[in-house]
Amino acid sequence: MAWEGDNAIGIVRQTMGTTNPVEASPGTIRGDLAINIGRNVVHGSDSPESAERELNLFFSQGELLDYSR
């Protein structure tokens, strides 16, 4: 899944919870579902630069589509 928008990185990282699930708040993806730091369920980029690089690793051209409500 790839998200974009105002403060998308901050919002998604808050939703995911801290990298170490032991420290992640209940109600976050990692806080509720992760097993340990090596199996923390989900990845989220930490900056726009990382996001651009990582999107190119995970998705092929044409797989990401524009969406608006």
PDB file of N, CA and C in Angstrom:
ATOM      1  N   MET A   1       0.852  -1.157   0.000  1.00  0.00           N
ATOM      2  CA  MET A   1       0.000   0.000   0.000  1.00  0.00           C
ATOM      3  C   MET A   1       0.902   1.225   0.000  1.00  0.00           C
ATOM      4  N   ALA A   2       0.541   2.217  -0.748  1.00  0.00           N
ATOM      5  CA  ALA A   2       1.283   3.471  -0.798  1.00  0.00           C
ATOM      6  C   ALA A   2       0.303   4.618  -0.590  1.00  0.00           C
ATOM      7  N   TRP A   3       0.649   5.531   0.293  1.00  0.00           N
ATOM      8  CA  TRP A   3      -0.207   6.677   0.576  1.00  0.00           C
ATOM      9  C   TRP A   3       0.550   7.953   0.280  1.00  0.00           C
ATOM     10  N   GLU A   4      -0.172   8.992  -0.125  1.00  0.00           N
ATOM     11  CA  GLU A   4       0.424  10.312  -0.268  1.00  0.00           C
ATOM     12  C   GLU A   4      -0.576  11.350   0.203  1.00  0.00           C
ATOM     13  N   GLY A   5      -0.070  12.498   0.573  1.00  0.00           N
ATOM     14  CA  GLY A   5      -0.936  13.580   1.019  1.00  0.00           C
ATOM     15  C   GLY A   5      -0.231  14.413   2.062  1.00  0.00           C
ATOM     16  N   ASP A   6      -0.927  15.433   2.544  1.00  0.00           N
ATOM     17  CA  ASP A   6      -0.349  16.301   3.562  1.00  0.00           C
ATOM     18  C   ASP A   6       0.006  15.490   4.804  1.00  0.00           C
ATOM     19  N   ASN A   7       1.260  15.559   5.202  1.00  0.00           N
ATOM     20  CA  ASN A   7       1.775  14.870   6.392  1.00  0.00           C
ATOM     21  C   ASN A   7       1.515  13.363   6.370  1.00  0.00           C
ATOM     22  N   ALA A   8       1.469  12.767   5.190  1.00  0.00           N
ATOM     23  CA  ALA A   8       1.192  11.328   5.076  1.00  0.00           C
ATOM     24  C   ALA A   8       2.204  10.499   5.859  1.00  0.00           C
ATOM     25  N   ILE A   9       3.478  10.855   5.774  1.00  0.00           N
ATOM     26  CA  ILE A   9       4.501  10.067   6.472  1.00  0.00           C
ATOM     27  C   ILE A   9       4.263  10.104   7.977  1.00  0.00           C
ATOM     28  N   GLY A  10       4.025  11.269   8.538  1.00  0.00           N
ATOM     29  CA  GLY A  10       3.783  11.380   9.975  1.00  0.00           C
ATOM     30  C   GLY A  10       2.541  10.634  10.424  1.00  0.00           C
ATOM     31  N   ILE A  11       1.475  10.770   9.664  1.00  0.00           N
ATOM     32  CA  ILE A  11       0.211  10.105  10.013  1.00  0.00           C
ATOM     33  C   ILE A  11       0.355   8.588   9.941  1.00  0.00           C
ATOM     34  N   VAL A  12       0.985   8.104   8.881  1.00  0.00           N
ATOM     35  CA  VAL A  12       1.152   6.656   8.727  1.00  0.00           C
ATOM     36  C   VAL A  12       2.077   6.107   9.804  1.00  0.00           C
ATOM     37  N   ARG A  13       3.164   6.813  10.104  1.00  0.00           N
ATOM     38  CA  ARG A  13       4.089   6.330  11.134  1.00  0.00           C
ATOM     39  C   ARG A  13       3.407   6.297  12.502  1.00  0.00           C
ATOM     40  N   GLN A  14       2.537   7.248  12.778  1.00  0.00           N
ATOM     41  CA  GLN A  14       1.791   7.233  14.038  1.00  0.00           C
ATOM     42  C   GLN A  14       0.828   6.045  14.075  1.00  0.00           C
ATOM     43  N   THR A  15       0.188   5.759  12.961  1.00  0.00           N
ATOM     44  CA  THR A  15      -0.739   4.627  12.861  1.00  0.00           C
ATOM     45  C   THR A  15      -0.015   3.297  13.025  1.00  0.00           C
ATOM     46  N   MET A  16       1.230   3.219  12.497  1.00  0.00           N
ATOM     47  CA  MET A  16       2.015   1.984  12.596  1.00  0.00           C
ATOM     48  C   MET A  16       2.501   1.735  14.014  1.00  0.00           C
ATOM     49  N   GLY A  17       2.875   2.789  14.744  1.00  0.00           N
ATOM     50  CA  GLY A  17       3.482   2.633  16.057  1.00  0.00           C
ATOM     51  C   GLY A  17       4.992   2.554  15.942  1.00  0.00           C
ATOM     52  N   THR A  18       5.678   2.594  17.070  1.00  0.00           N
ATOM     53  CA  THR A  18       7.138   2.564  17.061  1.00  0.00           C
ATOM     54  C   THR A  18       7.652   1.250  16.483  1.00  0.00           C
ATOM     55  N   THR A  19       8.888   1.291  15.988  1.00  0.00           N
ATOM     56  CA  THR A  19       9.491   0.124  15.339  1.00  0.00           C
ATOM     57  C   THR A  19       9.512  -1.086  16.264  1.00  0.00           C
ATOM     58  N   ASN A  20       9.826  -0.857  17.527  1.00  0.00           N
ATOM     59  CA  ASN A  20       9.852  -1.945  18.505  1.00  0.00           C
ATOM     60  C   ASN A  20       8.438  -2.131  19.063  1.00  0.00           C
ATOM     61  N   PRO A  21       7.793  -3.242  18.745  1.00  0.00           N
ATOM     62  CA  PRO A  21       6.409  -3.440  19.186  1.00  0.00           C
ATOM     63  C   PRO A  21       6.230  -3.451  20.697  1.00  0.00           C
ATOM     64  N   VAL A  22       7.281  -3.768  21.435  1.00  0.00           N
ATOM     65  CA  VAL A  22       7.194  -3.744  22.901  1.00  0.00           C
ATOM     66  C   VAL A  22       6.920  -2.316  23.383  1.00  0.00           C
ATOM     67  N   GLU A  23       7.422  -1.333  22.632  1.00  0.00           N
ATOM     68  CA  GLU A  23       7.247   0.074  22.990  1.00  0.00           C
ATOM     69  C   GLU A  23       6.058   0.725  22.277  1.00  0.00           C
ATOM     70  N   ALA A  24       5.439   0.019  21.340  1.00  0.00           N
ATOM     71  CA  ALA A  24       4.347   0.592  20.551  1.00  0.00           C
ATOM     72  C   ALA A  24       3.061   0.675  21.373  1.00  0.00           C
ATOM     73  N   SER A  25       2.341   1.736  21.175  1.00  0.00           N
ATOM     74  CA  SER A  25       1.082   1.945  21.904  1.00  0.00           C
ATOM     75  C   SER A  25       0.004   0.968  21.444  1.00  0.00           C
ATOM     76  N   PRO A  26      -0.852   0.528  22.372  1.00  0.00           N
ATOM     77  CA  PRO A  26      -2.016  -0.260  21.975  1.00  0.00           C
ATOM     78  C   PRO A  26      -2.855   0.555  20.985  1.00  0.00           C
ATOM     79  N   GLY A  27      -3.447  -0.120  20.030  1.00  0.00           N
ATOM     80  CA  GLY A  27      -4.239   0.555  19.015  1.00  0.00           C
ATOM     81  C   GLY A  27      -3.460   0.888  17.761  1.00  0.00           C
ATOM     82  N   THR A  28      -2.121   0.720  17.817  1.00  0.00           N
ATOM     83  CA  THR A  28      -1.315   0.887  16.611  1.00  0.00           C
ATOM     84  C   THR A  28      -1.144  -0.480  15.959  1.00  0.00           C
ATOM     85  N   ILE A  29      -0.766  -0.492  14.704  1.00  0.00           N
ATOM     86  CA  ILE A  29      -0.585  -1.764  13.993  1.00  0.00           C
ATOM     87  C   ILE A  29       0.447  -2.620  14.705  1.00  0.00           C
ATOM     88  N   ARG A  30       1.598  -2.044  15.011  1.00  0.00           N
ATOM     89  CA  ARG A  30       2.655  -2.822  15.670  1.00  0.00           C
ATOM     90  C   ARG A  30       2.310  -3.142  17.115  1.00  0.00           C
ATOM     91  N   GLY A  31       1.670  -2.231  17.805  1.00  0.00           N
ATOM     92  CA  GLY A  31       1.282  -2.477  19.190  1.00  0.00           C
ATOM     93  C   GLY A  31       0.298  -3.622  19.328  1.00  0.00           C
ATOM     94  N   ASP A  32      -0.566  -3.784  18.341  1.00  0.00           N
ATOM     95  CA  ASP A  32      -1.593  -4.829  18.403  1.00  0.00           C
ATOM     96  C   ASP A  32      -1.197  -6.126  17.708  1.00  0.00           C
ATOM     97  N   LEU A  33      -0.352  -6.048  16.676  1.00  0.00           N
ATOM     98  CA  LEU A  33      -0.149  -7.218  15.819  1.00  0.00           C
ATOM     99  C   LEU A  33       1.280  -7.732  15.699  1.00  0.00           C
ATOM    100  N   ALA A  34       2.271  -6.918  16.013  1.00  0.00           N
ATOM    101  CA  ALA A  34       3.658  -7.329  15.786  1.00  0.00           C
ATOM    102  C   ALA A  34       4.148  -8.290  16.863  1.00  0.00           C
ATOM    103  N   ILE A  35       5.096  -9.141  16.471  1.00  0.00           N
ATOM    104  CA  ILE A  35       5.653 -10.142  17.379  1.00  0.00           C
ATOM    105  C   ILE A  35       6.907  -9.623  18.070  1.00  0.00           C
ATOM    106  N   ASN A  36       7.846  -9.101  17.294  1.00  0.00           N
ATOM    107  CA  ASN A  36       9.091  -8.565  17.831  1.00  0.00           C
ATOM    108  C   ASN A  36       9.661  -7.559  16.839  1.00  0.00           C
ATOM    109  N   ILE A  37      10.782  -6.949  17.188  1.00  0.00           N
ATOM    110  CA  ILE A  37      11.339  -5.890  16.343  1.00  0.00           C
ATOM    111  C   ILE A  37      11.711  -6.398  14.948  1.00  0.00           C
ATOM    112  N   GLY A  38      12.058  -7.652  14.823  1.00  0.00           N
ATOM    113  CA  GLY A  38      12.390  -8.230  13.518  1.00  0.00           C
ATOM    114  C   GLY A  38      11.170  -8.632  12.712  1.00  0.00           C
ATOM    115  N   ARG A  39      10.055  -8.750  13.385  1.00  0.00           N
ATOM    116  CA  ARG A  39       8.780  -9.112  12.730  1.00  0.00           C
ATOM    117  C   ARG A  39       7.716  -8.103  13.165  1.00  0.00           C
ATOM    118  N   ASN A  40       7.930  -6.872  12.708  1.00  0.00           N
ATOM    119  CA  ASN A  40       7.058  -5.804  13.184  1.00  0.00           C
ATOM    120  C   ASN A  40       5.921  -5.469  12.218  1.00  0.00           C
ATOM    121  N   VAL A  41       5.610  -6.366  11.304  1.00  0.00           N
ATOM    122  CA  VAL A  41       4.408  -6.381  10.474  1.00  0.00           C
ATOM    123  C   VAL A  41       4.423  -5.428   9.290  1.00  0.00           C
ATOM    124  N   VAL A  42       4.909  -4.215   9.463  1.00  0.00           N
ATOM    125  CA  VAL A  42       4.689  -3.180   8.454  1.00  0.00           C
ATOM    126  C   VAL A  42       5.927  -2.293   8.312  1.00  0.00           C
ATOM    127  N   HIS A  43       6.102  -1.731   7.128  1.00  0.00           N
ATOM    128  CA  HIS A  43       7.197  -0.788   6.902  1.00  0.00           C
ATOM    129  C   HIS A  43       6.622   0.543   6.475  1.00  0.00           C
ATOM    130  N   GLY A  44       7.223   1.603   6.939  1.00  0.00           N
ATOM    131  CA  GLY A  44       6.850   2.947   6.510  1.00  0.00           C
ATOM    132  C   GLY A  44       8.089   3.789   6.332  1.00  0.00           C
ATOM    133  N   SER A  45       8.143   4.513   5.256  1.00  0.00           N
ATOM    134  CA  SER A  45       9.279   5.386   4.975  1.00  0.00           C
ATOM    135  C   SER A  45       9.370   6.486   6.026  1.00  0.00           C
ATOM    136  N   ASP A  46      10.605   6.932   6.295  1.00  0.00           N
ATOM    137  CA  ASP A  46      10.810   7.967   7.309  1.00  0.00           C
ATOM    138  C   ASP A  46      10.997   9.362   6.730  1.00  0.00           C
ATOM    139  N   SER A  47      11.016   9.489   5.416  1.00  0.00           N
ATOM    140  CA  SER A  47      11.185  10.795   4.777  1.00  0.00           C
ATOM    141  C   SER A  47      10.681  10.718   3.341  1.00  0.00           C
ATOM    142  N   PRO A  48      10.399  11.857   2.739  1.00  0.00           N
ATOM    143  CA  PRO A  48       9.990  11.843   1.327  1.00  0.00           C
ATOM    144  C   PRO A  48      11.050  11.229   0.415  1.00  0.00           C
ATOM    145  N   GLU A  49      12.315  11.456   0.732  1.00  0.00           N
ATOM    146  CA  GLU A  49      13.399  10.890  -0.080  1.00  0.00           C
ATOM    147  C   GLU A  49      13.419   9.370   0.027  1.00  0.00           C
ATOM    148  N   SER A  50      13.276   8.860   1.234  1.00  0.00           N
ATOM    149  CA  SER A  50      13.214   7.405   1.422  1.00  0.00           C
ATOM    150  C   SER A  50      11.987   6.829   0.732  1.00  0.00           C
ATOM    151  N   ALA A  51      10.872   7.527   0.830  1.00  0.00           N
ATOM    152  CA  ALA A  51       9.636   7.048   0.208  1.00  0.00           C
ATOM    153  C   ALA A  51       9.801   6.906  -1.296  1.00  0.00           C
ATOM    154  N   GLU A  52      10.399   7.896  -1.924  1.00  0.00           N
ATOM    155  CA  GLU A  52      10.587   7.825  -3.375  1.00  0.00           C
ATOM    156  C   GLU A  52      11.456   6.625  -3.755  1.00  0.00           C
ATOM    157  N   ARG A  53      12.555   6.439  -3.021  1.00  0.00           N
ATOM    158  CA  ARG A  53      13.458   5.318  -3.302  1.00  0.00           C
ATOM    159  C   ARG A  53      12.751   3.984  -3.056  1.00  0.00           C
ATOM    160  N   GLU A  54      12.044   3.866  -1.944  1.00  0.00           N
ATOM    161  CA  GLU A  54      11.399   2.609  -1.577  1.00  0.00           C
ATOM    162  C   GLU A  54      10.208   2.286  -2.473  1.00  0.00           C
ATOM    163  N   LEU A  55       9.461   3.285  -2.889  1.00  0.00           N
ATOM    164  CA  LEU A  55       8.358   3.032  -3.820  1.00  0.00           C
ATOM    165  C   LEU A  55       8.876   2.427  -5.113  1.00  0.00           C
ATOM    166  N   ASN A  56      10.037   2.893  -5.558  1.00  0.00           N
ATOM    167  CA  ASN A  56      10.634   2.332  -6.774  1.00  0.00           C
ATOM    168  C   ASN A  56      11.124   0.901  -6.569  1.00  0.00           C
ATOM    169  N   LEU A  57      11.428   0.525  -5.336  1.00  0.00           N
ATOM    170  CA  LEU A  57      11.836  -0.855  -5.044  1.00  0.00           C
ATOM    171  C   LEU A  57      10.639  -1.802  -5.014  1.00  0.00           C
ATOM    172  N   PHE A  58       9.530  -1.333  -4.446  1.00  0.00           N
ATOM    173  CA  PHE A  58       8.375  -2.189  -4.203  1.00  0.00           C
ATOM    174  C   PHE A  58       7.348  -2.220  -5.329  1.00  0.00           C
ATOM    175  N   PHE A  59       7.303  -1.167  -6.143  1.00  0.00           N
ATOM    176  CA  PHE A  59       6.266  -1.057  -7.166  1.00  0.00           C
ATOM    177  C   PHE A  59       6.873  -0.819  -8.538  1.00  0.00           C
ATOM    178  N   SER A  60       6.255  -1.407  -9.552  1.00  0.00           N
ATOM    179  CA  SER A  60       6.658  -1.187 -10.943  1.00  0.00           C
ATOM    180  C   SER A  60       5.908   0.018 -11.496  1.00  0.00           C
ATOM    181  N   GLN A  61       6.451   0.581 -12.564  1.00  0.00           N
ATOM    182  CA  GLN A  61       5.781   1.697 -13.215  1.00  0.00           C
ATOM    183  C   GLN A  61       4.369   1.258 -13.628  1.00  0.00           C
ATOM    184  N   GLY A  62       3.396   2.061 -13.357  1.00  0.00           N
ATOM    185  CA  GLY A  62       2.020   1.736 -13.700  1.00  0.00           C
ATOM    186  C   GLY A  62       1.230   1.088 -12.573  1.00  0.00           C
ATOM    187  N   GLU A  63       1.905   0.632 -11.513  1.00  0.00           N
ATOM    188  CA  GLU A  63       1.188   0.005 -10.395  1.00  0.00           C
ATOM    189  C   GLU A  63       0.584   1.030  -9.436  1.00  0.00           C
ATOM    190  N   LEU A  64       1.139   2.219  -9.391  1.00  0.00           N
ATOM    191  CA  LEU A  64       0.614   3.263  -8.519  1.00  0.00           C
ATOM    192  C   LEU A  64      -0.283   4.185  -9.328  1.00  0.00           C
ATOM    193  N   LEU A  65      -1.470   4.416  -8.834  1.00  0.00           N
ATOM    194  CA  LEU A  65      -2.459   5.223  -9.545  1.00  0.00           C
ATOM    195  C   LEU A  65      -2.825   6.450  -8.727  1.00  0.00           C
ATOM    196  N   ASP A  66      -3.181   7.528  -9.399  1.00  0.00           N
ATOM    197  CA  ASP A  66      -3.683   8.714  -8.715  1.00  0.00           C
ATOM    198  C   ASP A  66      -5.114   8.454  -8.265  1.00  0.00           C
ATOM    199  N   TYR A  67      -5.434   8.943  -7.090  1.00  0.00           N
ATOM    200  CA  TYR A  67      -6.784   8.783  -6.555  1.00  0.00           C
ATOM    201  C   TYR A  67      -7.158  10.075  -5.852  1.00  0.00           C
ATOM    202  N   SER A  68      -8.339  10.525  -6.061  1.00  0.00           N
ATOM    203  CA  SER A  68      -8.839  11.675  -5.311  1.00  0.00           C
ATOM    204  C   SER A  68     -10.309  11.444  -5.002  1.00  0.00           C
ATOM    205  N   ARG A  69     -10.748  12.015  -3.916  1.00  0.00           N
ATOM    206  CA  ARG A  69     -12.134  11.856  -3.485  1.00  0.00           C
ATOM    207  C   ARG A  69     -12.991  12.904  -4.112  1.00  0.00           C
TER     208      ARG A  69
END
